[in-house]
Coordinates of C-alpha atoms in Angstrom, one line a residue:
M1 CA 10.3 -9.2 10.6
G2 CA 8.9 -7.8 7.4
G3 CA 10.0 -5.2 4.9
G4 CA 6.7 -3.4 4.6
P5 CA 5.7 0.0 6.1
A6 CA 5.6 -1.2 9.7
G7 CA 8.9 -3.0 9.8
L8 CA 10.8 -0.5 7.8
A9 CA 9.4 2.5 9.9
F10 CA 10.5 0.6 13.0
A11 CA 14.0 -0.1 11.6
R12 CA 14.5 3.4 10.2
V13 CA 13.6 5.1 13.5
M14 CA 15.8 2.7 15.4
H15 CA 18.6 3.4 13.0
R16 CA 18.1 7.2 13.5
H17 CA 18.7 6.5 17.2
D18 CA 21.8 4.4 16.5
R19 CA 20.1 1.2 17.6
S20 CA 20.9 -2.1 15.8
V21 CA 18.0 -3.9 14.1
T22 CA 17.9 -7.0 11.8
V23 CA 15.3 -6.7 9.1
L24 CA 14.2 -10.1 7.8
E25 CA 12.2 -10.1 4.5
R26 CA 10.8 -13.1 2.7
D27 CA 11.1 -11.5 -0.8
P28 CA 14.5 -12.2 -2.4
A29 CA 15.0 -8.5 -3.5
P30 CA 13.2 -5.1 -3.2
D31 CA 11.9 -5.4 -6.8
A32 CA 10.9 -9.1 -6.6
R33 CA 7.2 -8.2 -7.0
P34 CA 5.2 -5.2 -7.8
P35 CA 5.1 -2.9 -4.7
G36 CA 1.4 -2.1 -5.0
G37 CA -0.5 1.1 -5.6
T38 CA -0.6 4.5 -3.9
L39 CA -1.1 5.5 -0.3
D40 CA -2.4 8.7 1.3
L41 CA -0.5 9.5 4.4
H42 CA -2.6 11.2 7.1
E43 CA -1.6 14.0 9.4
G44 CA -1.0 12.6 12.8
L45 CA -0.6 9.1 11.5
G46 CA 1.6 8.2 8.5
R47 CA 3.0 11.8 8.2
L48 CA 3.9 11.8 11.8
A49 CA 5.8 8.6 11.4
M50 CA 7.8 10.2 8.5
D51 CA 8.7 13.1 10.8
K52 CA 9.8 10.7 13.5
A53 CA 12.0 9.0 10.9
G54 CA 13.5 12.3 9.9
L55 CA 12.1 11.9 6.4
S56 CA 9.5 14.7 6.2
A57 CA 11.3 16.8 3.6
E58 CA 12.0 13.8 1.4
F59 CA 8.4 12.7 1.6
E60 CA 7.1 16.2 0.7
A61 CA 9.3 16.1 -2.4
L62 CA 7.9 12.8 -3.6
S63 CA 4.2 13.1 -2.5
R64 CA 1.4 14.2 -4.8
P65 CA -1.1 16.4 -3.0
E66 CA -3.2 16.6 -6.2
G67 CA -3.7 12.9 -5.8
Q68 CA -6.3 13.7 -3.1
A69 CA -8.8 14.5 -5.8
M70 CA -11.9 12.2 -5.8
R71 CA -14.8 11.8 -8.3
I72 CA -17.8 9.6 -7.8
L73 CA -20.0 8.5 -10.7
D74 CA -23.3 6.7 -11.0
T75 CA -23.3 3.5 -12.9
D76 CA -24.7 5.3 -15.9
G77 CA -21.8 7.8 -15.9
T78 CA -23.5 10.7 -14.1
V79 CA -21.1 12.7 -12.0
L80 CA -22.4 12.6 -8.4
R81 CA -19.4 14.2 -6.6
D82 CA -16.2 15.8 -7.9
W83 CA -13.9 16.9 -5.1
R84 CA -10.7 18.6 -5.9
P85 CA -8.3 19.8 -3.2
D86 CA -7.2 23.4 -2.9
P87 CA -3.6 24.0 -4.1
A88 CA -2.5 24.4 -0.5
E89 CA -4.3 21.3 0.7
R90 CA -1.8 18.8 2.0
A91 CA -3.7 16.9 4.7
N92 CA -3.5 13.5 3.0
P93 CA -1.0 13.6 0.1
E94 CA -0.5 10.5 -2.0
I95 CA 2.8 8.6 -2.5
D96 CA 3.4 5.4 -4.4
R97 CA 4.1 2.4 -2.2
G98 CA 7.3 1.7 -4.1
Q99 CA 8.6 5.2 -3.5
L100 CA 7.7 5.0 0.2
R101 CA 9.5 1.7 0.6
D102 CA 12.6 3.0 -1.1
L103 CA 12.5 6.1 1.0
L104 CA 12.3 4.1 4.2
L105 CA 14.9 1.6 3.1
G106 CA 17.6 4.2 2.7
P107 CA 20.6 3.0 4.7
L108 CA 19.0 0.0 6.2
D109 CA 20.6 -3.4 5.9
V110 CA 17.8 -5.8 5.0
R111 CA 18.4 -9.6 4.9
W112 CA 16.4 -10.5 1.8
G113 CA 15.1 -13.9 1.0
Q114 CA 14.6 -14.9 4.6
G115 CA 11.4 -16.9 4.7
V116 CA 10.3 -17.7 8.3
T117 CA 8.2 -20.7 9.2
K118 CA 7.6 -20.0 12.9
V119 CA 8.6 -18.0 16.0
V120 CA 9.1 -19.7 19.3
P121 CA 9.4 -17.5 22.5
G122 CA 10.6 -18.4 25.9
G123 CA 13.9 -20.0 25.0
R124 CA 17.0 -19.8 27.1
D125 CA 18.8 -17.7 24.5
G126 CA 15.9 -15.6 23.5
V127 CA 13.2 -15.9 20.9
L128 CA 13.9 -18.6 18.4
V129 CA 13.1 -17.9 14.7
H130 CA 12.8 -20.9 12.4
F131 CA 13.6 -20.3 8.7
E132 CA 12.4 -22.1 5.6
D133 CA 15.9 -23.5 4.9
G134 CA 16.0 -25.2 8.3
R135 CA 18.1 -22.7 10.1
Q136 CA 17.3 -21.3 13.5
E137 CA 18.4 -18.0 15.0
A138 CA 17.8 -16.4 18.4
F139 CA 16.8 -12.8 19.0
D140 CA 16.2 -10.6 22.1
L141 CA 13.0 -9.2 20.6
V142 CA 11.0 -10.2 17.5
V143 CA 8.7 -7.6 16.0
G144 CA 6.3 -9.3 13.8
A145 CA 5.5 -6.8 11.0
D146 CA 5.0 -9.7 8.5
G147 CA 1.5 -8.9 7.2
A148 CA -1.9 -10.5 7.0
W149 CA -0.7 -14.1 7.1
S150 CA 2.0 -13.4 9.7
R151 CA 4.2 -16.3 10.8
T152 CA 4.9 -14.4 14.0
R153 CA 1.3 -14.0 15.1
P154 CA 0.8 -17.7 16.3
A155 CA 3.5 -17.0 19.0
V156 CA 1.1 -14.6 20.7
S157 CA -2.4 -15.3 19.3
P158 CA -4.4 -18.2 17.8
V159 CA -6.6 -15.8 15.8
T160 CA -6.4 -16.0 12.0
P161 CA -8.0 -13.6 9.4
H162 CA -11.5 -14.2 8.1
Y163 CA -13.1 -13.4 4.8
T164 CA -15.3 -10.2 4.7
G165 CA -17.5 -11.4 1.9
V166 CA -16.0 -8.8 -0.4
T167 CA -13.5 -9.7 -3.2
S168 CA -11.3 -7.2 -5.1
V169 CA -9.8 -8.0 -8.5
E170 CA -7.0 -5.6 -9.3
T171 CA -5.8 -4.6 -12.8
S172 CA -3.8 -1.7 -14.1
L173 CA -3.2 0.6 -17.0
D174 CA 0.2 2.0 -18.0
D175 CA 1.1 5.2 -19.8
V176 CA -2.5 6.1 -19.5
D177 CA -2.2 9.7 -20.6
T178 CA -0.8 8.7 -24.0
R179 CA -2.4 5.3 -24.6
H180 CA -5.9 6.0 -23.0
P181 CA -6.4 9.8 -22.8
D182 CA -10.1 9.5 -22.3
L183 CA -9.6 7.2 -19.3
A184 CA -6.9 9.5 -18.0
R185 CA -9.4 12.3 -18.0
L186 CA -12.0 10.0 -16.3
V187 CA -9.6 9.2 -13.4
G188 CA -8.2 12.8 -13.2
D189 CA -5.4 13.6 -10.8
G190 CA -6.6 11.3 -8.1
S191 CA -9.3 8.7 -8.0
V192 CA -12.7 7.9 -9.6
A193 CA -15.2 5.5 -7.9
V194 CA -18.4 4.0 -9.1
Y195 CA -20.8 2.3 -6.7
G196 CA -23.6 -0.1 -7.7
V197 CA -25.6 -2.8 -5.9
N198 CA -23.0 -4.9 -4.1
R199 CA -20.4 -3.8 -6.6
A200 CA -17.8 -1.0 -7.0
V201 CA -15.1 0.0 -9.4
V202 CA -12.4 2.3 -8.1
A203 CA -9.5 3.6 -10.2
Q204 CA -6.6 5.4 -8.7
R205 CA -3.8 7.3 -10.4
N206 CA -0.2 6.5 -9.4
S207 CA 2.8 8.4 -10.5
G208 CA 4.3 8.0 -14.0
G209 CA 1.0 7.6 -15.8
H210 CA 0.1 4.4 -14.0
V211 CA -3.5 3.7 -12.9
K212 CA -4.6 0.9 -10.5
V213 CA -8.2 -0.4 -11.0
H214 CA -10.1 -2.4 -8.4
A215 CA -13.3 -4.2 -9.2
Q216 CA -15.0 -5.0 -5.9
F217 CA -18.0 -7.2 -5.3
R218 CA -19.7 -9.4 -2.8
A219 CA -19.3 -13.1 -3.5
P220 CA -18.5 -16.4 -1.9
L221 CA -14.8 -17.0 -1.3
D222 CA -14.9 -19.7 -4.0
W223 CA -16.6 -17.5 -6.6
H224 CA -13.9 -18.4 -9.1
A225 CA -14.2 -22.2 -8.6
H226 CA -14.7 -22.8 -12.4
L227 CA -12.5 -19.9 -13.5
D228 CA -8.8 -20.0 -14.3
L229 CA -7.5 -16.9 -12.5
G230 CA -4.3 -17.2 -14.6
D231 CA -6.3 -16.7 -17.8
A232 CA -6.5 -12.9 -18.1
E233 CA -9.1 -12.9 -20.8
A234 CA -11.4 -15.3 -18.9
V235 CA -11.2 -13.1 -15.8
R236 CA -11.8 -10.0 -17.9
S237 CA -14.9 -11.6 -19.4
R238 CA -16.3 -12.6 -16.0
L239 CA -15.8 -9.1 -14.7
L240 CA -17.5 -7.5 -17.6
T241 CA -20.4 -9.8 -17.0
L242 CA -20.5 -8.9 -13.3
F243 CA -20.6 -5.2 -14.2
D244 CA -22.9 -5.6 -17.3
G245 CA -24.9 -2.5 -17.9
W246 CA -22.5 0.0 -16.4
T247 CA -21.4 2.9 -18.5
A248 CA -18.9 2.1 -21.2
P249 CA -16.0 4.3 -20.0
V250 CA -16.0 2.5 -16.6
L251 CA -16.1 -0.9 -18.3
D252 CA -13.1 0.3 -20.5
L253 CA -11.1 0.4 -17.3
L254 CA -11.5 -3.3 -17.2
R255 CA -11.3 -3.9 -20.9
H256 CA -7.9 -2.3 -21.2
G257 CA -6.5 -3.6 -17.9
T258 CA -3.2 -5.6 -18.2
G259 CA -3.3 -8.7 -16.0
F260 CA -5.6 -9.4 -13.0
V261 CA -4.8 -10.1 -9.4
H262 CA -7.3 -11.8 -7.2
R263 CA -7.5 -10.1 -3.7
P264 CA -10.3 -11.5 -1.4
L265 CA -10.5 -9.1 1.5
H266 CA -9.7 -10.6 4.9
V267 CA -9.7 -9.0 8.3
L268 CA -8.8 -9.8 11.9
P269 CA -11.5 -9.3 14.6
V270 CA -12.1 -5.6 15.4
S271 CA -10.9 -6.0 19.0
H272 CA -7.9 -8.3 18.4
T273 CA -5.6 -8.3 21.3
W274 CA -3.4 -10.9 23.0
T275 CA -1.8 -11.7 26.4
H276 CA 1.6 -10.1 26.3
V277 CA 4.4 -12.5 25.5
P278 CA 7.9 -11.3 26.5
G279 CA 10.2 -11.0 23.5
V280 CA 7.5 -10.9 20.8
T281 CA 5.1 -8.3 19.5
L282 CA 3.1 -7.5 16.4
L283 CA 2.7 -4.4 14.2
G284 CA 0.5 -3.4 11.3
D285 CA -1.6 -6.0 9.5
A286 CA -0.1 -8.8 11.6
A287 CA -1.7 -7.1 14.6
H288 CA -4.9 -5.6 13.2
L289 CA -5.7 -6.5 9.6
M290 CA -8.6 -4.3 8.5
P291 CA -10.3 -3.3 5.2
P292 CA -8.1 -1.4 2.8
L293 CA -9.7 2.0 3.3
G294 CA -6.6 4.1 4.0
A295 CA -6.0 3.5 7.7
G296 CA -3.9 0.3 7.7
A297 CA -0.7 1.6 6.2
N298 CA -0.9 4.8 8.2
L299 CA -1.3 2.9 11.5
A300 CA 1.5 0.5 10.5
L301 CA 3.9 3.4 9.9
L302 CA 3.1 5.2 13.1
E303 CA 3.2 2.0 15.2
G304 CA 6.7 1.1 13.8
A305 CA 8.0 4.6 14.6
E306 CA 6.4 4.8 18.1
L307 CA 7.7 1.3 19.2
A308 CA 11.1 2.3 18.0
E309 CA 11.1 5.5 20.0
S310 CA 9.9 3.7 23.1
L311 CA 12.7 1.2 22.9
A312 CA 15.4 3.7 21.9
D313 CA 14.5 6.0 24.8
G314 CA 16.1 3.6 27.2
S315 CA 14.3 5.0 30.2
A316 CA 12.1 1.9 30.8
D317 CA 12.7 -1.8 30.8
P318 CA 12.4 -3.0 27.1
D319 CA 9.7 -5.5 28.0
D320 CA 7.7 -2.9 29.9
A321 CA 8.1 -0.5 27.0
V322 CA 6.7 -3.1 24.6
R323 CA 3.8 -3.9 26.9
A324 CA 2.8 -0.3 27.3
F325 CA 3.1 0.2 23.5
E326 CA 0.7 -2.7 22.9
E327 CA -1.9 -1.2 25.1
R328 CA -1.8 2.1 23.2
M329 CA -1.8 0.3 19.8
W330 CA -4.8 -1.9 20.7
A331 CA -6.9 1.1 21.7
R332 CA -6.1 3.1 18.6
A333 CA -6.3 0.2 16.1
G334 CA -9.6 -0.9 17.6
R335 CA -11.2 2.5 16.9
W336 CA -10.0 2.4 13.3
A337 CA -11.0 -1.2 12.8
K338 CA -14.6 -0.3 13.7
I339 CA -14.6 2.6 11.3
T340 CA -13.2 0.6 8.4
A341 CA -15.4 -2.4 9.0
A342 CA -18.5 -0.2 8.9
G343 CA -17.1 1.7 5.9
L344 CA -16.7 -1.5 3.9
E345 CA -20.2 -2.6 4.7
R346 CA -21.5 0.7 3.3
L347 CA -19.2 1.0 0.3
V348 CA -20.0 -2.4 -1.1
S349 CA -23.6 -2.7 -0.2
P350 CA -27.1 -3.3 -1.6
D351 CA -27.6 0.5 -1.4
P352 CA -25.2 2.6 -3.4
A353 CA -26.5 5.8 -1.7
A354 CA -24.8 4.4 1.5
A355 CA -21.4 4.6 -0.3
L356 CA -22.1 8.2 -1.3
A357 CA -22.9 9.1 2.3
V358 CA -19.6 7.7 3.5
F359 CA -17.8 9.9 1.0
D360 CA -19.7 13.0 2.0
Q361 CA -18.7 12.4 5.6
V362 CA -15.0 12.4 4.7
Q363 CA -14.8 14.8 1.7
P364 CA -17.8 17.1 1.3
S365 CA -18.4 18.1 -2.3
R366 CA -17.0 21.5 -3.2

């Protein structure tokens, strides 16, 4: 269940092996809501999944290796790091989420507008899925790829996501090269990040002159208790107050943003596992929600592809294949959950130098 990276990768690889899959998606249509920003697909993770789906060539044609560029500024505008990839550097090329979704959708038959309320395993006819409209339907295997607030997860685990203490407020700029050329130069071909005390602003270029901006800060979950989040000007004013004193070009990313989306960052426990339940499993954020630092979507894609290959192989009992897959997934996801949890603590912290050190470990300045 779920039409995100994990679910679509699973379905696409199954389709490649001539196996039938029903994709249930809550959204009424592919374009029902904005698809999100851009993703960098890593070698051995997301890019391996695209290869397993037979989509490597199509991915290469759409991806933007120049999007790997990264610049870090001090809050006064001083350039601290400016990393630009070599022309041949293709380790982690960027692709818009919407482009990736459409690429994976391809020939898949998705049942749109299928809101699910709960999943009940152990029935005589299989796993019973309850829909919002009151219907019920039985399946041999339910793969819960339904995100952070998964309706499938309670069938295998009582654990729910908890707040990290960090909130992100997202805004965006359109046609940035024409309408805001100074900000286009600030962002460059990839991303620009500014780290202050318990605060950060990160802007990332998407295709088509679109830029996503994330204002991140440590705050209680109810920090907006007396703020109307639907009032864009009120949110803008609050953000400008939170980042008061920062260099004007960075504040302009917030001043010119169109609309604001509140995204408090939640995670599942680093070592989240469950006792295997026949007929049900989880992928991606439903299984291991972690801070959005580049690993989650990559893991989701690879998990979907690997589970599909395990089932399509046919050499093992399907339940044994799922059980063995879960063990592999837990070990790998646990390692990445530790890395991203530590990364978030350092990127939005009382010491901005800690954020710079994280960046230097990943992308040394050239």
